[in-house]
Short mmCIF file of C-alpha atoms and ligand atoms in Angstrom, two decimals:
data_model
loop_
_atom_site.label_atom_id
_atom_site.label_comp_id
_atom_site.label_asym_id
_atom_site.label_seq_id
_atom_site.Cartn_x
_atom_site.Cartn_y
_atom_site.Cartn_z
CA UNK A 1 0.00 0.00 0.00
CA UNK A 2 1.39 3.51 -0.78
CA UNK A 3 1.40 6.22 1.75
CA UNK A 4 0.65 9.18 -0.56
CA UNK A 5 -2.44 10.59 -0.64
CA UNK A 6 -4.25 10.31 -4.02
CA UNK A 7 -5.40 13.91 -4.45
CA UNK A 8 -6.55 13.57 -8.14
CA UNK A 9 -9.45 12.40 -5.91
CA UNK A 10 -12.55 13.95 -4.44
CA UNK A 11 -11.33 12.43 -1.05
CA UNK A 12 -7.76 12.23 -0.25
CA UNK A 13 -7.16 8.98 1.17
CA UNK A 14 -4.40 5.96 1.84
CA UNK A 15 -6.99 3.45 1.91
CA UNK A 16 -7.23 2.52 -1.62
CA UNK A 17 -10.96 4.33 -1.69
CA UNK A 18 -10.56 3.86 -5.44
CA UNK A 19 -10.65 0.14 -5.56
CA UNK A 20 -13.73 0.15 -3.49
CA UNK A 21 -16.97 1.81 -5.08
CA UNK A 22 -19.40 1.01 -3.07
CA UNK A 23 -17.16 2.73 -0.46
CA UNK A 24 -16.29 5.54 -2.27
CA UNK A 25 -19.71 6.21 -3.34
CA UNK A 26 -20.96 6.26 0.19
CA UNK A 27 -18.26 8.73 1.13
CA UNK A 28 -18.96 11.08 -1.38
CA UNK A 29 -22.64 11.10 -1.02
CA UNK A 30 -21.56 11.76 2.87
CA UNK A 31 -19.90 14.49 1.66
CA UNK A 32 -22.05 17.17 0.67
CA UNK A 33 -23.81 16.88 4.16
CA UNK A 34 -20.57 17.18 5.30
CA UNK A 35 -20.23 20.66 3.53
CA UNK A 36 -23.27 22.30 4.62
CA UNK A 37 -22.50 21.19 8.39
CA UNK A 38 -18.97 23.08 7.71
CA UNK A 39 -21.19 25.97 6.43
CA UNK A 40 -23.37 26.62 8.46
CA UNK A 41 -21.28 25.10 12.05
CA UNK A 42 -17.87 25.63 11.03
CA UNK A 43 -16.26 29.01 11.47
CA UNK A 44 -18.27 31.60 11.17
CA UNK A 45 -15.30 34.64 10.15
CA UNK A 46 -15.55 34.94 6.31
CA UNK A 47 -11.78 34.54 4.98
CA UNK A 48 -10.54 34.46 1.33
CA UNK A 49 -7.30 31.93 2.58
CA UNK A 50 -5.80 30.91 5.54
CA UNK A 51 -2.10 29.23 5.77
CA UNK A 52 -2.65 25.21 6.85
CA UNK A 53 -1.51 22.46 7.20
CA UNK A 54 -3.14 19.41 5.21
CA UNK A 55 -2.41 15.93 5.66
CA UNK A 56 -1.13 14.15 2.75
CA UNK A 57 0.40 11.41 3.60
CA UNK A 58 1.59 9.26 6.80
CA UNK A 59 5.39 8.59 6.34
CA UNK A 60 7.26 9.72 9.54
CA UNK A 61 9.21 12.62 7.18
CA UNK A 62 6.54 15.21 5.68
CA UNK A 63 3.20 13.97 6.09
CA UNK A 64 2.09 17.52 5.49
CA UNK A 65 1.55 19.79 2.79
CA UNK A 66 1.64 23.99 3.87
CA UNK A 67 0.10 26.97 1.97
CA UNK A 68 -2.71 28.99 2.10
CA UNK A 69 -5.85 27.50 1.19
CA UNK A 70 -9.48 28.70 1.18
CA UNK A 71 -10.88 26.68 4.55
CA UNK A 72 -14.12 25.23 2.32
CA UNK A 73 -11.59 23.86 -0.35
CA UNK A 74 -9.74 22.44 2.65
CA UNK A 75 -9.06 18.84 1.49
CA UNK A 76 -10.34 16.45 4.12
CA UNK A 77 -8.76 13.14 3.68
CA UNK A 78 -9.06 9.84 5.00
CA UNK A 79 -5.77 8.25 6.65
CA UNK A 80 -4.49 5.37 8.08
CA UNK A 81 -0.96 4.87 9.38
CA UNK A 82 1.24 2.30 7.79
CA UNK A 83 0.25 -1.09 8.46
CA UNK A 84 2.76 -3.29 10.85
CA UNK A 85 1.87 -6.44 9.03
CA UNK A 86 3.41 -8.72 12.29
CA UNK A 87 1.15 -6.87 14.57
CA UNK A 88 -0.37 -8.68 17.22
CA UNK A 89 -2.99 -8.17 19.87
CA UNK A 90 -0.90 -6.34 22.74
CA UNK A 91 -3.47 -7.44 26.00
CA UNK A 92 -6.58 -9.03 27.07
CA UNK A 93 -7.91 -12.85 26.46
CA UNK A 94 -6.76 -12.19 23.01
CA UNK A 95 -3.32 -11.36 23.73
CA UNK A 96 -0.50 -12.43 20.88
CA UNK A 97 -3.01 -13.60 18.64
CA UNK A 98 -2.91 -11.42 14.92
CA UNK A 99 -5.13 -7.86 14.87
CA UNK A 100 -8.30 -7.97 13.59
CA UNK A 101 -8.38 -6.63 9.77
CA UNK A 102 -12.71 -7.11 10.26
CA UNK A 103 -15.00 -6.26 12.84
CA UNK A 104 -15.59 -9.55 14.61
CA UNK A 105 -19.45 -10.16 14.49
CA UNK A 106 -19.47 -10.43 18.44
CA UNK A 107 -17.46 -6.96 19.00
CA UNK A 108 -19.86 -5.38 16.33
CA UNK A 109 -21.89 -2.83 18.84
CA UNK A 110 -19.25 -2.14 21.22
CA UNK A 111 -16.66 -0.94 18.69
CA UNK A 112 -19.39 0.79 16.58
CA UNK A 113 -20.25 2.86 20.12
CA UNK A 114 -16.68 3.20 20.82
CA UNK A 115 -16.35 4.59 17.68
CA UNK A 116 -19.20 6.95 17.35
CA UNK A 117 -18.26 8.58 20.94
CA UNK A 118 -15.18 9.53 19.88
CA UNK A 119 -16.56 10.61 16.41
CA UNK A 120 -19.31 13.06 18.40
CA UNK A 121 -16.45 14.58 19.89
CA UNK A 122 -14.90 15.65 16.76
CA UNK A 123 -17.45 17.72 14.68
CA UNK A 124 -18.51 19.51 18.74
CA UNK A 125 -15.39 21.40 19.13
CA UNK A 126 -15.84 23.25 16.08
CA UNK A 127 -19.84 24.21 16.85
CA UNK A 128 -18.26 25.51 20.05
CA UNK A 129 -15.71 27.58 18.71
CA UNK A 130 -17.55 28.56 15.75
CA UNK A 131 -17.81 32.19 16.79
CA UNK A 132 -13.96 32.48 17.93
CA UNK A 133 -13.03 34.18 15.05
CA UNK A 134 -14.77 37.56 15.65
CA UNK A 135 -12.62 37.85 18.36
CA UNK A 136 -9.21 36.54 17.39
CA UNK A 137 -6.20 37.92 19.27
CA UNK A 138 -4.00 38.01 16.47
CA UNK A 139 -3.82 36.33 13.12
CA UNK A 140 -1.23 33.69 14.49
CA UNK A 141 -3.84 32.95 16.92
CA UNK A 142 -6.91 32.96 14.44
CA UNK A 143 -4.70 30.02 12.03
CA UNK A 144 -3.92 28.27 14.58
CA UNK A 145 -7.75 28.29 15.57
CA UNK A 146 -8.93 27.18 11.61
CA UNK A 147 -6.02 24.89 11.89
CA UNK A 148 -7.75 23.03 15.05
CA UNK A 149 -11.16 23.68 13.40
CA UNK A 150 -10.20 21.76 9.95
CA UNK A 151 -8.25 18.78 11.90
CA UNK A 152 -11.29 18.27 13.91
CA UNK A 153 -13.34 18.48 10.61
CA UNK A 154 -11.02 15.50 9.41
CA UNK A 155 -10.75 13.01 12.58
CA UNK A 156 -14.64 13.87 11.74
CA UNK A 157 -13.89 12.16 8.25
CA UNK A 158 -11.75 9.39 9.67
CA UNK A 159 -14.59 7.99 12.34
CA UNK A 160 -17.03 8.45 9.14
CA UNK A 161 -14.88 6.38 6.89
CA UNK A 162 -14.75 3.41 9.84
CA UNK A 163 -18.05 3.54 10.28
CA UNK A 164 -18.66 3.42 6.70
CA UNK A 165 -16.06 0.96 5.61
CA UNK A 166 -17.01 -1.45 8.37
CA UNK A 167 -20.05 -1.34 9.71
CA UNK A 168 -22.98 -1.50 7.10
CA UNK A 169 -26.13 -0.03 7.19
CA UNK A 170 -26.15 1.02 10.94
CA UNK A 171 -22.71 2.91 10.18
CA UNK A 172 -23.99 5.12 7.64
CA UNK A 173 -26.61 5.93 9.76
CA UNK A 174 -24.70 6.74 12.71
CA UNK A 175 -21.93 8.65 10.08
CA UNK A 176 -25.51 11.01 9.61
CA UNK A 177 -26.14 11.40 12.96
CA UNK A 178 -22.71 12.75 13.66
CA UNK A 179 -23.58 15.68 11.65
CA UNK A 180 -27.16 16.22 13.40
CA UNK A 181 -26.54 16.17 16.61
CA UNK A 182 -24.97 19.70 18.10
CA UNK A 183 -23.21 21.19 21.07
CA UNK A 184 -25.75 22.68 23.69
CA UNK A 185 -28.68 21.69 21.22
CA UNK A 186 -31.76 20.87 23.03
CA UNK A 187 -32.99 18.28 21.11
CA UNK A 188 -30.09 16.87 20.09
CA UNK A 189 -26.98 17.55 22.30
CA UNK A 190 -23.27 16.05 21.66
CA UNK A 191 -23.22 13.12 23.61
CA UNK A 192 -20.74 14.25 26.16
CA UNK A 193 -21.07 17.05 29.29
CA UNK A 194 -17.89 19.03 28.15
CA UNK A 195 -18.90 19.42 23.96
CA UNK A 196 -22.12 20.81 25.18
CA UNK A 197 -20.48 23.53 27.03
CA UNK A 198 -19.62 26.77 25.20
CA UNK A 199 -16.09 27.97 24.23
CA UNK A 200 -17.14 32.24 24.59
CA UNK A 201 -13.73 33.24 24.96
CA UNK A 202 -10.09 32.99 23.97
CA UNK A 203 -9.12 32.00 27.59
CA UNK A 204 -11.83 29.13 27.32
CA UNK A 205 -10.12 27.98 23.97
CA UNK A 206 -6.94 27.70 25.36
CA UNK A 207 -7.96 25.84 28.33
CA UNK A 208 -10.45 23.90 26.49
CA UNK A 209 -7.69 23.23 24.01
CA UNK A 210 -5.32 22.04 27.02
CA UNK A 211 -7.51 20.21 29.27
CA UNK A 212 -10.50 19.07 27.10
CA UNK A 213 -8.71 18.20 23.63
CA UNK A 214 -6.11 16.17 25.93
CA UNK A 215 -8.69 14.06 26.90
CA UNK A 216 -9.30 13.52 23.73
CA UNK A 217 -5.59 12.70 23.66
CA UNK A 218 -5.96 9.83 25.99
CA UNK A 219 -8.75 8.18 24.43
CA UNK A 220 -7.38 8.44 21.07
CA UNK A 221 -4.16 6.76 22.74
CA UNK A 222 -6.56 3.46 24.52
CA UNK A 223 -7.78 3.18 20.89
CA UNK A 224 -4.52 2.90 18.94
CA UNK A 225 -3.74 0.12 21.32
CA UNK A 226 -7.00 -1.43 19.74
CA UNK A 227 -6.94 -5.09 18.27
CA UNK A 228 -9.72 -4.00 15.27
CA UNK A 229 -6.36 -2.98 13.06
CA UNK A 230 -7.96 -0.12 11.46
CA UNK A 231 -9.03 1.57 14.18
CA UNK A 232 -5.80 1.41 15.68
CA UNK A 233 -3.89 2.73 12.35
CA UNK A 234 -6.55 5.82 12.15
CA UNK A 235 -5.73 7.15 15.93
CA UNK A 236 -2.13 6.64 15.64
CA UNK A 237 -2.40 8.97 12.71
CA UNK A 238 -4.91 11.18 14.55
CA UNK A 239 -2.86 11.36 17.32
CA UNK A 240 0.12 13.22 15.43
CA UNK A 241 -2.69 16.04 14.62
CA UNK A 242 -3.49 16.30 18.13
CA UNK A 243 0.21 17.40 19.05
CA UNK A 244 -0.41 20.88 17.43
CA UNK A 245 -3.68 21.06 19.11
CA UNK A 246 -2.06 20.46 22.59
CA UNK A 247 0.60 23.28 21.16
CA UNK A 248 -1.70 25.47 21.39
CA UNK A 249 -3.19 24.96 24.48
CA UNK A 250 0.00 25.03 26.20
CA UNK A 251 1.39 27.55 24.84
CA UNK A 252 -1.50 29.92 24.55
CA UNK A 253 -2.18 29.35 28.50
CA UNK A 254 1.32 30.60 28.44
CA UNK A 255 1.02 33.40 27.34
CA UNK A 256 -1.97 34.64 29.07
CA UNK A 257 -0.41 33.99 32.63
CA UNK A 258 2.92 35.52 30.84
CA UNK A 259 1.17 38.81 30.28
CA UNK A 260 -1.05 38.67 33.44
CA UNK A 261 2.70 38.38 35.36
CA UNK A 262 4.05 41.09 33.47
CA UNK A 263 1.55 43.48 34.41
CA UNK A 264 1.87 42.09 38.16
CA UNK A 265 5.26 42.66 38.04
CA UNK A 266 5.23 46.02 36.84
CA UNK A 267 2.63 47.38 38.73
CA UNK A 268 3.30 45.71 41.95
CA UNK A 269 -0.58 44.55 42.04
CA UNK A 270 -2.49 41.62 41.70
CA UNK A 271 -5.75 43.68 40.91
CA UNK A 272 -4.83 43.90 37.07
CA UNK A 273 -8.12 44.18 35.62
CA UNK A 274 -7.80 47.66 35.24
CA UNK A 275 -4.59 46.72 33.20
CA UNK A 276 -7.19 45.36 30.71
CA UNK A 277 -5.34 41.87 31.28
CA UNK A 278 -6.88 38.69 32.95
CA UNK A 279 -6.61 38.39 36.48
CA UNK A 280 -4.52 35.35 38.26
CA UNK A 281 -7.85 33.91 40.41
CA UNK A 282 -10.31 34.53 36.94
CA UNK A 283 -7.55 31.86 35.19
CA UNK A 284 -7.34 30.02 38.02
CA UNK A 285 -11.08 29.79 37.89
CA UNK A 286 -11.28 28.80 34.25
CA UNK A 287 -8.56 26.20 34.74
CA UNK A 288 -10.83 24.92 37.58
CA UNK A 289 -13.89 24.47 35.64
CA UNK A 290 -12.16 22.91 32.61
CA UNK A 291 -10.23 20.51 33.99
CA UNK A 292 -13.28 19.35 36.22
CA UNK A 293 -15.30 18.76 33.67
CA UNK A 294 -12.80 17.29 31.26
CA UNK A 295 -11.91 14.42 34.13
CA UNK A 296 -15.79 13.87 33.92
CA UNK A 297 -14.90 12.50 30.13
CA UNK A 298 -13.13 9.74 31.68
CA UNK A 299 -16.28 8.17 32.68
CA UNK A 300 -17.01 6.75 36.21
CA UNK A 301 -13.60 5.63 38.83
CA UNK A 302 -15.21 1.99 38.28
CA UNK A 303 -16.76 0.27 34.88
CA UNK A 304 -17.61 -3.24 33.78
CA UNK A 305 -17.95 -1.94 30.20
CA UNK A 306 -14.50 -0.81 30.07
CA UNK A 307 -13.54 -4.10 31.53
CA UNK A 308 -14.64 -6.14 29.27
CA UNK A 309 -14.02 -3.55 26.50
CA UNK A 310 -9.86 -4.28 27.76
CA UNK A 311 -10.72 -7.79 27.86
CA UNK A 312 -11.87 -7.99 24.34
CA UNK A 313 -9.04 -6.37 22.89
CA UNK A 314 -11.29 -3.22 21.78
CA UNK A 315 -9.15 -0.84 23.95
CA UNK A 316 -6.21 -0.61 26.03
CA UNK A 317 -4.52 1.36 28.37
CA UNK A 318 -2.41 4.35 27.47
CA UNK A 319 0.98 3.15 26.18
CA UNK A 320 0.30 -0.59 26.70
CA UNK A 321 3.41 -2.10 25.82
CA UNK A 322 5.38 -0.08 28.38
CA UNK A 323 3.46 -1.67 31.00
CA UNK A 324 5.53 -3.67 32.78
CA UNK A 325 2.37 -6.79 34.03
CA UNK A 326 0.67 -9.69 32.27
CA UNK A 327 -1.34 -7.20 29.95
CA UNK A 328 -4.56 -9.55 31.40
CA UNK A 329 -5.03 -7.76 34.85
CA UNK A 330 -7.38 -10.92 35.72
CA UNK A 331 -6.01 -11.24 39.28
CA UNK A 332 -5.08 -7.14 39.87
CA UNK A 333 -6.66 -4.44 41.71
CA UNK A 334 -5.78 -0.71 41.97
CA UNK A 335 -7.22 1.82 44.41
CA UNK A 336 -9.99 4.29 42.91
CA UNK A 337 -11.13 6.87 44.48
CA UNK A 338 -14.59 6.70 46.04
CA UNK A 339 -16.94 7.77 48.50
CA UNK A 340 -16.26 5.83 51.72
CA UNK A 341 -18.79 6.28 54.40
CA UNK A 342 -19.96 8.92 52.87
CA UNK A 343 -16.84 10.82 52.71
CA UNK A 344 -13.54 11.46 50.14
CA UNK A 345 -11.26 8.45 49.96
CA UNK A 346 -10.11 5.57 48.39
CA UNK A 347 -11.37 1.81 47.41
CA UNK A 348 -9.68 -1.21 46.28
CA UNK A 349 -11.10 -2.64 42.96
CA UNK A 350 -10.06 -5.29 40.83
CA UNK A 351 -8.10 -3.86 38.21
CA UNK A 352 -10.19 -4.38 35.44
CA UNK A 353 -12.95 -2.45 36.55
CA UNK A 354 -10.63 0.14 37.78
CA UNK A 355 -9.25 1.00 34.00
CA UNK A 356 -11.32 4.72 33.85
CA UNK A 357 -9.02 5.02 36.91
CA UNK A 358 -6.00 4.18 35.37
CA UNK A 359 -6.13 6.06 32.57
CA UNK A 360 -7.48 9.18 33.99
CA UNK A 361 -4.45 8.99 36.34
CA UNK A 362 -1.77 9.41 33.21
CA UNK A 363 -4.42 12.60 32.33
CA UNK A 364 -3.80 13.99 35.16
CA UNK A 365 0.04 13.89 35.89
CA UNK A 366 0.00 15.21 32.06
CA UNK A 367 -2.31 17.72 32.72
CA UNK A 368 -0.31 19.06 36.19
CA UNK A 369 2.77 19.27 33.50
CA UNK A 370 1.37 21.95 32.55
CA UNK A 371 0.66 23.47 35.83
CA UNK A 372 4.43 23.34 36.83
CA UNK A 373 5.47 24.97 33.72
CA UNK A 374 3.09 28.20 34.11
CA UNK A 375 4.26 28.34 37.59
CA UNK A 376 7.57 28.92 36.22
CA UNK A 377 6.34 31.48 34.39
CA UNK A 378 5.08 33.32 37.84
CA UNK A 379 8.16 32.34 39.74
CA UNK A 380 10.32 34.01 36.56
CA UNK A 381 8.27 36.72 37.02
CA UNK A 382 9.24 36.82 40.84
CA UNK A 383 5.49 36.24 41.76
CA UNK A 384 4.71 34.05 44.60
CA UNK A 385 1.36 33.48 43.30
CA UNK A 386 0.94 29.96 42.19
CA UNK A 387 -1.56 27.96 40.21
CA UNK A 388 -2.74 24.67 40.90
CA UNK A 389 -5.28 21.82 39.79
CA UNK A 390 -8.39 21.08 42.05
CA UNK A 391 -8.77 18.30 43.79
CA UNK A 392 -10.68 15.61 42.08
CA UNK A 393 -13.66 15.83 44.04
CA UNK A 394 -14.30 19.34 42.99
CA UNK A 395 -17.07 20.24 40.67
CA UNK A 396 -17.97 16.87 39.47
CA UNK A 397 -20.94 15.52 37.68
CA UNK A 398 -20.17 12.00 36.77
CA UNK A 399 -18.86 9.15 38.95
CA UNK A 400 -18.01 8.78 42.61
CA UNK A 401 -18.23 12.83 43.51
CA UNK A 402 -21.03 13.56 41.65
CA UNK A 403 -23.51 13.31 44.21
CA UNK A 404 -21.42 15.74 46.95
CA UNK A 405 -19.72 19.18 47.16
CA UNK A 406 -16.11 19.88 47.48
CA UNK A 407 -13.50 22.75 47.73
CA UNK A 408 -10.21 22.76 45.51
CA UNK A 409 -8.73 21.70 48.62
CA UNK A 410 -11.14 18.40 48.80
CA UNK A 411 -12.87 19.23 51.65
CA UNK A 412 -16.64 18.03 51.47
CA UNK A 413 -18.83 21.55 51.43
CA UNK A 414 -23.17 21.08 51.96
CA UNK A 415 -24.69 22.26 48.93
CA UNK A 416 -25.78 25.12 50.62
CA UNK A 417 -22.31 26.54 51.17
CA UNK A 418 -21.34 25.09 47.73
CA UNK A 419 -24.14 27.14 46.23
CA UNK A 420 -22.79 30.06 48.82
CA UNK A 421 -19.03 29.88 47.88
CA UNK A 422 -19.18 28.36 43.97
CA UNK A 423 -17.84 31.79 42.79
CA UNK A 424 -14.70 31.77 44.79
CA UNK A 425 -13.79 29.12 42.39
CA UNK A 426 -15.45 28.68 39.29
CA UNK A 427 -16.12 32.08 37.03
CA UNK A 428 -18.77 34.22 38.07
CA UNK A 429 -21.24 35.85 35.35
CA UNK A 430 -19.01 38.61 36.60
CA UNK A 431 -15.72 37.14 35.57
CA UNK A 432 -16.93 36.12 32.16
CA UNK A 433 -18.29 39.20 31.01
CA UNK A 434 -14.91 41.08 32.16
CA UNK A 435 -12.94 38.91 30.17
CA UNK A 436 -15.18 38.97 27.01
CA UNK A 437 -14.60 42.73 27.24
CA UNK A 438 -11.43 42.22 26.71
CA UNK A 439 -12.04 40.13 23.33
CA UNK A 440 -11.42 42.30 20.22
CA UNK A 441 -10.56 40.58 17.72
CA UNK A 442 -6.56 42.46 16.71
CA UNK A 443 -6.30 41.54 12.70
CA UNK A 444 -2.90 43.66 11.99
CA UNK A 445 0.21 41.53 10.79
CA UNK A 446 1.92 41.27 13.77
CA UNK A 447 0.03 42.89 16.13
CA UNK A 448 -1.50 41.27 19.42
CA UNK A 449 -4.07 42.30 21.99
CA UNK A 450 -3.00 43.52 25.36
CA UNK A 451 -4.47 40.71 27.73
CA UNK A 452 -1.58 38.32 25.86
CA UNK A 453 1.80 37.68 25.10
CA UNK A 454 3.18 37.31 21.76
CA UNK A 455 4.26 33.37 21.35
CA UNK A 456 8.20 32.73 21.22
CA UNK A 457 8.10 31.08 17.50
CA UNK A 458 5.68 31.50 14.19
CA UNK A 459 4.26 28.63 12.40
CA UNK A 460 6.01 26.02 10.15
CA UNK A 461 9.09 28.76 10.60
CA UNK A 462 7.40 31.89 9.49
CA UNK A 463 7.69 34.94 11.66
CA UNK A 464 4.93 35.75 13.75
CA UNK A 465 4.33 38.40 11.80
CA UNK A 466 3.46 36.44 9.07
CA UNK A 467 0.15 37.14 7.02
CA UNK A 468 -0.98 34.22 8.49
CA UNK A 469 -4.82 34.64 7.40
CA UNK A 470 -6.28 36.49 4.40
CA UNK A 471 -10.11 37.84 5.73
CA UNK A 472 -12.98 38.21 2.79
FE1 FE2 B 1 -9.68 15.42 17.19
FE1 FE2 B 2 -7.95 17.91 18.86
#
């Protein structure tokens, strides 16, 4: 199989599409709908071009083509990583037997669900930050926001060709489905809490982008370890996407907290508002509600269906084969945390059921990564100040804290005094509002709004200063 893309075709693809009408035919009659979801959910900023990045191939040296391309020609491609022809099932009761090339008939639903979960994700992110553009920062910023947008837009094409390629009738329907259901809809909501949620502001992208699109992160990582081949070929390719998308997140929370020190610095103050730049507790506040509802992604502490899901072969754990046990976890168990008595602690379960657990423990040493590294940017700034995830009991809606209260600190609060204290620590109507004042959109080559730093490095080497996106 080559790795090129084929773009003499309608779809761009490594999966021989050609060879397969029937295939191709349902693609491209997905297609259209695919368009007018773009239209009228994608971005909403008119622009003639924007400089991206397309995928156009998966060898390890240039898999990407660069240049500037108008977003609705943006060419959405279907790609698999290279195939490991020796690979073999890496845990569960199927362990060292070959990967799966078909669906196996008694796997069907479950991978189909896993499947269209992750799919729902996809398309939601761009609903919510459909109207980012209007308020752009700078025009490094608004590409790398279209550049997040149009990746989503293709993992959106990659769980549509699975579910196309492999799963009949019921596939195509769900593929439809992908494209009717919407984020905060009414009638038809995304199918998880934290793609229902809006993204308002550029301080919400960037944590959304760091916290919520690294969950997406993990997942795609449990699925590459997947014994259903093609599944695991399309996240590992997904997954190299993702790394920009993390970029940004990182670096963009960066450079809010670098600006927000500055102006602490300078001033000797930390009531910066009047600074026009983002107060330290308002981004401690967003960083609180983002990652507590992106840990509520992970699912509950304990689940049989991810059990047997691992004991299938249909997902793993993040990086399996580092792992250093039997890759079976039959006769394992791993504390969780749970409600004990009524209060915060800690229960043994076997380790099977415990997976949520384990994986949302790798999230969240990842995710304080990125803690330690903007409280160097304080402590360079000689602030004391320091920022900090919750505890894991805080603000939950889904699994063992849903049905309490707790403080950052993890100390159990009545709802009363939750209801009470809530906007000591997560943004207040109050909060919001002050920091979508301070969104106006800044479309000058190389020019940047006050409430942020300018990043260290352009895109793909280009300045930052670069004419990054062309508007209508
Ligand atoms: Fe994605
Ligand atoms: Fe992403």
């Amino acid at each position: 199989m080559t790795t090129a893309a084929d773009y003499t075709e309608k779809i761009p693809n490594n999966v021989g599409l050609a060879s397969d009408r029937r295939l191709q035919r349902a693609l491209e009659s997905w297609q259209p709908d695919f368009l007018s979801w773009w239209e009228s959910m994608g971005p909403a900023l008119p622009t003639r071009d924007v400089y991206l990045r397309t995928a156009v191939s998966v060898g390890r040296e240039g898999w990407a083509h660069w240049g500037f391309v108008p977003m609705r020609e943006y060419r959405w491609g279907v790609f698999l990583a290279e195939r490991d022809r020796g690979r073999r099932i890496g845990f569960g009761q199927h362990k060292g037997e070959p990967v799966w090339d078909k669906v196996p008939g008694e796997y069907r639903a479950d991978l189909q669900r896993l499947i269209v979960i992750q799919g729902d994700t996809e398309p939601a992110s761009v609903e919510q930050q459909r109207n980012l553009g209007a308020t752009a920062p700078s025009l490094y910023d608004l590409r790398n926001l279209f550049q997040v947008n149009v990746e989503e837009g293709r993992h959106l094409w990659a769980m549509v060709y699975l579910l196309h390629a492999y799963f009949g009738r019921e596939g195509r329907e769900e593929a439809e489905e992908l494209l009717h259901r919407n984020s905060g809809s009414q009638d038809s909501p995304r199918i998880l809490g934290a793609f229902n949620e809006e993204t308002p502001d550029w301080l919400s992208f960037y944590m959304f982008t760091y916290f919520t699109d690294r969950d997406g992160k993990y997942q795609l990582g449990t699925l590459k370890e997947s014994a259903f081949d093609p599944l695991s070929r399309t996240c590992e390719f997904m997954l190299k996407e993702e790394a920009h998308h993390m970029m940004v997140g990182t670096t963009g929370v960066d450079r809010v907290v670098e600006r927000t020190a500055q102006v602490m610095a300078e001033n000797d103050t930390d009531d910066v508002a009047g600074y026009g730049v983002i107060p330290l507790p308002v981004i401690q506040k967003y960083l609180n509600f983002h990652y507590s509802v992106s840990l509520d992604l992970f699912g509950g502490e304990t689940s049989t269906n991810v059990a047997n899901y691992y004991t299938a072969g249909l997902k793993g754990r993040w990086m399996e084969d580092r792992r250093r046990d039997d890759h079976r976890l039959t006769d394992d168990s791993i504390m969780v945390d749970a409600l004990v008595d009524g209060e915060i602690g800690q229960a043994e379960v076997a380790a099977l059921t415990g997976l949520n657990t384990d994986l949302r423990r790798e999230y969240i040493a990842d995710c304080q990564s990125g803690v330690t590294r903007w409280n160097r940017i304080l402590a360079g700034a000689g602030l004391p100040h320091r920022l900090r995830l919750p505890h894991v009991a805080f603000n939950r809606k889904v699994g063992a804290f849903a049905g309490i209260e707790a403080t950052p600190d993890g100390e159990k609060l009545s709802a009363e005094e939750w209801q009470r204290r809530r906007g000591e620590w997560l943004p207040t109507d109050v909060d919001k509002t002050f920091v979508r004042s301070l969104m106006r959109p800044v479309y000058q080559r190389g020019k940047i709004a006050a409430w942020i730093a300018p990043p260290r490095n352009g895109i793909n080497g280009k300045p930052f200063d670069y004419e990054y996106v062309h508007l209508a």
